[in-house]
Amino acid sequence: MRIGILTSGGDCPGINATIRGVCKTAINHYGMEVYGIHSGFRGLLDDDIVPLTEADLTGLLNMGGTILGTSREKPFKKKGNSALSDDKPTMMLKTIERHQLDCIVTIGGNGTQKTAAKLADIGVNVVSIPKTIDNDVWGTDTSFGFDSAVTIATEAIDRLHSTASAHQRVMVIEVMGHKAGWIALYSGMAGGGDIILLPEIPFDIHRIGDTIINRLKKGKPYSIVVVAEGIPTLNGKKAAQFVAEEIAYETGFETRETVLGYIQRGGSPTAYDRNLATRMGGHATELIATGQFGRMVSLKGASISSVPLKDVAGKLKLVTEDHDLITQGRRMGVCFG
Amino acid sequence: MRIGILTSGGDCPGINATIRGVCKTAINHYGMEVYGIHSGFRGLLDDDIVPLTEADLTGLLNMGGTILGTSREKPFKKKGNSALSDDKPTMMLKTIERHQLDCIVTIGGNGTQKTAAKLADIGVNVVSIPKTIDNDVWGTDTSFGFDSAVTIATEAIDRLHSTASAHQRVMVIEVMGHKAGWIALYSGMAGGGDIILLPEIPFDIHRIGDTIINRLKKGKPYSIVVVAEGIPTLNGKKAAQFVAEEIAYETGFETRETVLGYIQRGGSPTAYDRNLATRMGGHATELIATGQFGRMVSLKGASISSVPLKDVAGKLKLVTEDHDLITQGRRMGVCFG
Amino acid sequence: MRIGILTSGGDCPGINATIRGVCKTAINHYGMEVYGIHSGFRGLLDDDIVPLTEADLTGLLNMGGTILGTSREKPFKKKGNSALSDDKPTMMLKTIERHQLDCIVTIGGNGTQKTAAKLADIGVNVVSIPKTIDNDVWGTDTSFGFDSAVTIATEAIDRLHSTASAHQRVMVIEVMGHKAGWIALYSGMAGGGDIILLPEIPFDIHRIGDTIINRLKKGKPYSIVVVAEGIPTLNGKKAAQFVAEEIAYETGFETRETVLGYIQRGGSPTAYDRNLATRMGGHATELIATGQFGRMVSLKGASISSVPLKDVAGKLKLVTEDHDLITQGRRMGVCFG
Amino acid sequence: MRIGILTSGGDCPGINATIRGVCKTAINHYGMEVYGIHSGFRGLLDDDIVPLTEADLTGLLNMGGTILGTSREKPFKKKGNSALSDDKPTMMLKTIERHQLDCIVTIGGNGTQKTAAKLADIGVNVVSIPKTIDNDVWGTDTSFGFDSAVTIATEAIDRLHSTASAHQRVMVIEVMGHKAGWIALYSGMAGGGDIILLPEIPFDIHRIGDTIINRLKKGKPYSIVVVAEGIPTLNGKKAAQFVAEEIAYETGFETRETVLGYIQRGGSPTAYDRNLATRMGGHATELIATGQFGRMVSLKGASISSVPLKDVAGKLKLVTEDHDLITQGRRMGVCFG
C-alpha cells in the first residue's frame, strides 16, 4: 500500500508531529510506503512529491511548522469563467495515478476539509486530519495547535498584567480567531482577563466601561481586555484598536493595545498537542489500513474516532454562549460583552 | 452561607487557581462568606482559620503552590492503640461548629478524598475537588496539575535528546508516579521516548536491550528511556539507577540517569490546568449552592460534573495496557517493556 | 538613616528585583529605614509614601512590573506659562522634608536620570539606578530589562521561522526601540534574522530586496526581517507595515508583519537581569551608606560602579556601526540595510 | 584555506550556534572550505571527517547539542605503559595531512583546551573556543552555555519555592559544578536561595542551621538551599543528600532534595548564549584568516579577543570569596556557609 500525505492552509504547532505519527505507524507497523506531497494541494498539481523514509521523521515531534510546506491552493475553486481551473481535479488525479498512491492523507483546517471532501467525491481514497489553532473545525472536540496557541496567548496576557498594574492602564490584546473566539475565550480565562470579547457574543461598550469603572472602585485601577480579531468594529478598524479607543473614550482610562499575530502559530507544540497529533496521525493510518476512507479523524471526549468528511465540510464550530467557561467566567465577574 | 476551604496532600500547579475559582464564585455570585483553613486538615484540628476576601484572591490564577498551605495530616487514621487520635474527628467538628461553617471544600489527591468521605460520614457537608499531578484519582478523566507536570517532564526530556545524541548515550529519566504511570506515559510519548516503563506494565530487560540495539542498527546510537518512579526494582534501587545499570550491563552502552523530582510539582500551571482548575472550583461552589454534598467534582469528556465521594474513596485510577497512547506508541516502535 | 525609593517611566522586568536589592541591603545590612514612594515622582508631589518592611519584599525577585507603581510625571518640565508647575520642585522638597528622607533612590530610564539630576541640583541626596528594556541609558554597559526583552523578542522570532518556512513568506517583526536599535540588533542576531534594521543605520530597500532574492537563489524562499520601531518610514506608517509593503513591492514575495509590542516589557525577568538588578540595587545602597550622592549605578565590563548623574542626563547610548554583532552579522551575510 | 572543526567534552547549549558562526564566516566572508570532524578528537584518530556546506548550517542557531557529536577522547593521555596510545598524535597528524587541513578549530572545556595546546605544540595550527556550562575555563569572563545552564537552574529553583512554602519544608537543590560553584552562585542568587554552598567556600552546618531557624523566627518556616555538586561531603554521599540530612538533623525541619542533573546541559541556548557563541565563532575565523594560531577566543568585559592557549591550559577559573554576588548576597542575608 502506498500513501501520499500533504499539509494545507495556515501552519500550526503539531503538524510535523502528526506527519510523524502517520508515517511511523504506516512504515513500522503496516509496512506501507509513504510519499510526501509538497505545498499542500499545489504539490498534487505540480507533481512535487518525494518518498519519505524513517530518517526523514527524526526530530519532527517537537518541531514547529511543516516539513512538507503548505499553501492556500484550493484546486476545486472556479475562478471566473476560466476553464483552466476546472482541469485542476484532473491534474491531481493524474499525479495520484502516476505515483500509484492508494490513499491521500490531508492535514488542514476547514478549507482543507472541504477540498478533501471534494477529492473524495471524485473517487480518491482520502483520510483527513483536522489541524487549526482556531479550534473551529466541526466534528472534533479539539484539534492540535489550539492548546499551543492558547498557551502562547496566555503567556502574553500574563506579561501584560505587570504593565497594566504598574501604569494603571487598560491593556487590550487581540488574539487570533476570525469567526470563532476559542483562543480568546481560553486564553482570556487562563490569563485572568477582565473583559473577553468573542465574535459570537455581541458586546455593549457601556457595559465594558462599567466593568472597568467597577474594578477601579474595588481598588483595581487597571484592566486586561482580550479580544478575538474577528469581533465587529467600525470604520474598518482592527479589533484591538477599535476596542482600545472606545474604552478610552468611554472611561477616560489610558489604554494600550497589542496584536499578538503570527507568533501564535509558530514554534514547538505543547506536550498536549504533541500527544493529540501523534494519536490522530496513528488513527489516520489505522483508517487507511482498514479501508475506511472519506473520513476525518476526530477527538470525542477522551477517545479518538472519526466522522464522515461530508458531514464536516462547510461547517464551523463556534463558541456558544452556554459554554461552561463563559458561565463560570460570568459568575466570577468576567465581562463577555 | 459560610464555607471553609482547605488544601491537603502534595502541592501541585493549579491549586491556587481552584481556590480562586471557588472563592470568587462564592463571594461574587452567591454572596457566601469564605474561610481559609491553613495546612490541610491540621488547620481544622488547630483552629487555624482566617476569613478570605476578594483582595486575597488577586494574582492567584498563575501562582504555584497553595496560599493556604498543606499538610499530610490524616485525622481519621488511628495510631496504635492511642485513644487520643480518635478525638481528632471531634476536634474538627468543634472547629467547624465554632466558625459556623456550613460546608467544607477539600482540595486534594487520593488520601484527601478518603478523608473527605469520612468527614462526610460524620455529618459534615463536604464538597471535594481532585488535585494531583499523578492523575490517579478515580472518578475523573483528569485533574489539574497533571498537564503542568507532563509539560515540565516533556521539556526535560526534550533537553536530554541533545545530550543523548551528542554523546551517543542512553539517557534514563525518572518521573513521578508511585503506582500510576500517567506522567511517564504522557511525557514519554510527548518527549519522544524510545522506551517507557510504567508501574502497571511488567518489563523484560532483554526486550529493552533489543530495542536499543535495533536503534543502533538503524543508525541511532542513542536512546531515551522514561521510567516512572514506582516501577519494580531490585536491591532497593531507585527506578532510574536500576534501569540505567541494567541497560548498561545488557547492551554495553554508556548510560546516564536523571531524577526529575520536585520540580514537577512547582511553578505556574499551564493554561490548560488553569482553566480546568477554574471550572472545577466554580462547579464545587455550584454544588454547595444547590446543596449537593458528599460529592467530588469530576471531568468527564468535555464537561464538568461530580461523583459521590464514597465511590471515589480508596480507589486508584491506573493506566491500562489498552490505553490509546500505548497502542499507538507500540505501532510506532516505542517499547513499553 | 531613612531613604525613599521610587520607580519612574516605562515598566520593565527586574524593577522589583532591584527594589528588593536596595531595601534588603538597606534594612538587613545597614539598618536603614525604607519608604516606598508610589507612582514615580507623582508620589513625591502627592505625598503618596508608605514604609516598606522585609515582609513587603517577599516574592519580588522574579515578579514583573513594579510594586511601587510608576508614572511619566516630569516635575521639572514647565508647561506653557503656567506658574503652577514651577511649584512642583517645592512640593517635592516639602514631601521629602516632611518624611525626613535623607536620600531618594530613583529607578528609571533616560527621562528619570534627567529628573534625578535636577532633583540633585536643588539639593536632594539622590542615587539613581538605570532601568530600561531599550538599553539606551548612557554611562552603563547595559541595564536590567534588556536581556529579558531580548529573550522575549528572540522567542517570538524563533516562532516566526516555522511560519516563514512553511509558507515561503517574508516575515517582518517590529520590536521596541525608538531611537536605539539594541533590541532589534540583539534579538535579530539571536533569532537568526536575515535582515535587521536599526534607527541608527540608514537602509536601502533595493539592497534588502537583493538579500531576499539571493536567499531564494540559495534555496531559501523565505526570510526573517527584524525592525526597530524607530526606523524612518514614509506617510506616517509604522515600521513593520512600511517595510513589509516595500519588500512586497520590491520582490513580489508574500510578506506578513508582526508588532511585538508591550509583551516585551512584562513578566518575570531572566536570571541575568535578576542578578544585575540585585547587584545594582545593592550598590545603590552602598553609595548611600558611603555618602556618594548625585550618582547613577553603572555596569562596566564585569563590575558594578557608578557615574555622576550630571554626566548621564540628556545623553543617549546608541548602536554604532562598528558594533561587534554588526560586523560579525555582516560577515555571515546578515543585511543591516 | 581549509579548516577542520571539532567539538569535544560535555555538550552544552550554544555549540551548534558557534559551529554556525565559525562556518558561515569562513564560507561566506573568507571563502574558506570547512570540514566537520565527528566525535571530538576521536574523529581525527578515526578519520571521521565530512565537508560542511551552508546547507548543513540551517537551523543550528537555536539547536541544542552538537551536530558534530562529541567524545571525551584525550589523545595525548598515556595509558599505563601502552606504546599504542603514544601513536595517537601521529594518527591525528596523518589525518590532518590527508585532508590538507590548514587549521583545526577546537570547541570545548578545560580538557579540550589542554589537548588543543598540545596539538599546537606538535605543529598544528589550532584556534580554540571555550565552551562549558560550568564557566570554569580560565582566560575568559564567561563562555556560552553558562547563561543557559543558569537559566534552567533558576527556573527549577523558582518551582521549588512553591513546594517549600506550601509544605513548610527545606528544599535542597544540587546543580552542576565539580570544582567551580558558578552555576550554584548565579542560579542561587537569581532564584532567591537562602543558603548557597560552593566548592570554593567551606561551610559550617551550624551556621546553616541558624539561618534556617532565623527565617522561621521571621515567619518564614521554609528555606531554599542551592548546592554545587562538588562541595565536600562525608561517607561518599552526594551533595544534596548530605546537606539535606545534615539540615534535618540540625534543625528538625522536613527536608527534600532534588538533583537537577543533565537537563542543565540540554536544549536551546538563551539569546545571550547564542550571541556570545556567534561572536566567538566569528572571532575564531578571524584569527584563522589573520594567521593567529595557538590562541583561545575570549570574552573580556564587552569585547571579544583571544589569549594564548598555553596560558589557559591546566588552569581553572574558580569563584573567589570577594565576588560581587557573594558580597551582595551576604548583605541581603544569604548564607554562603
Tab-separated table of C-alpha atoms in Angstrom, chain B residues 11 38-40 42 46 48 66-71, chain D residues 160-171 212 216 219-224 251-256:
chain	number	residue	atom	x	y	z
B	11	ASP	CA	1.164	20.604	46.345
B	38	HIS	CA	-4.498	26.518	56.911
B	39	SER	CA	-2.286	23.436	56.469
B	40	GLY	CA	-4.948	20.981	55.352
B	42	ARG	CA	-4.399	20.179	60.572
B	46	ASP	CA	-5.637	23.576	65.406
B	48	ASP	CA	-6.086	27.840	62.172
B	66	THR	CA	-1.125	26.951	47.744
B	67	ILE	CA	-1.697	30.117	49.730
B	68	LEU	CA	-3.483	28.027	52.358
B	69	GLY	CA	-0.527	25.737	52.967
B	70	THR	CA	-0.898	21.990	53.102
B	71	SER	CA	-0.039	19.001	55.257
D	160	LEU	CA	10.776	24.677	44.334
D	161	HIS	CA	9.698	27.846	46.139
D	162	SER	CA	6.031	26.945	45.881
D	163	THR	CA	6.555	23.477	47.334
D	164	ALA	CA	8.867	24.788	50.063
D	165	SER	CA	6.319	27.365	51.107
D	166	ALA	CA	3.222	25.150	50.788
D	167	HIS	CA	4.751	22.322	52.849
D	168	GLN	CA	6.964	24.425	55.149
D	169	ARG	CA	9.998	22.460	54.082
D	170	VAL	CA	13.666	22.943	53.401
D	171	MET	CA	14.239	22.181	49.709
D	212	ILE	CA	17.022	28.330	58.785
D	216	LEU	CA	11.430	30.605	60.996
D	219	GLY	CA	7.749	33.999	59.898
D	220	LYS	CA	9.292	32.061	57.032
D	221	PRO	CA	9.165	28.402	58.058
D	222	TYR	CA	10.823	27.182	54.855
D	223	SER	CA	14.116	27.646	53.042
D	224	ILE	CA	15.759	27.048	49.683
D	251	THR	CA	17.082	21.749	62.669
D	252	GLY	CA	14.413	19.062	62.766
D	253	PHE	CA	12.881	20.547	59.614
D	254	GLU	CA	11.410	18.327	56.940
D	255	THR	CA	13.917	18.425	54.073
D	256	ARG	CA	13.700	17.248	50.462
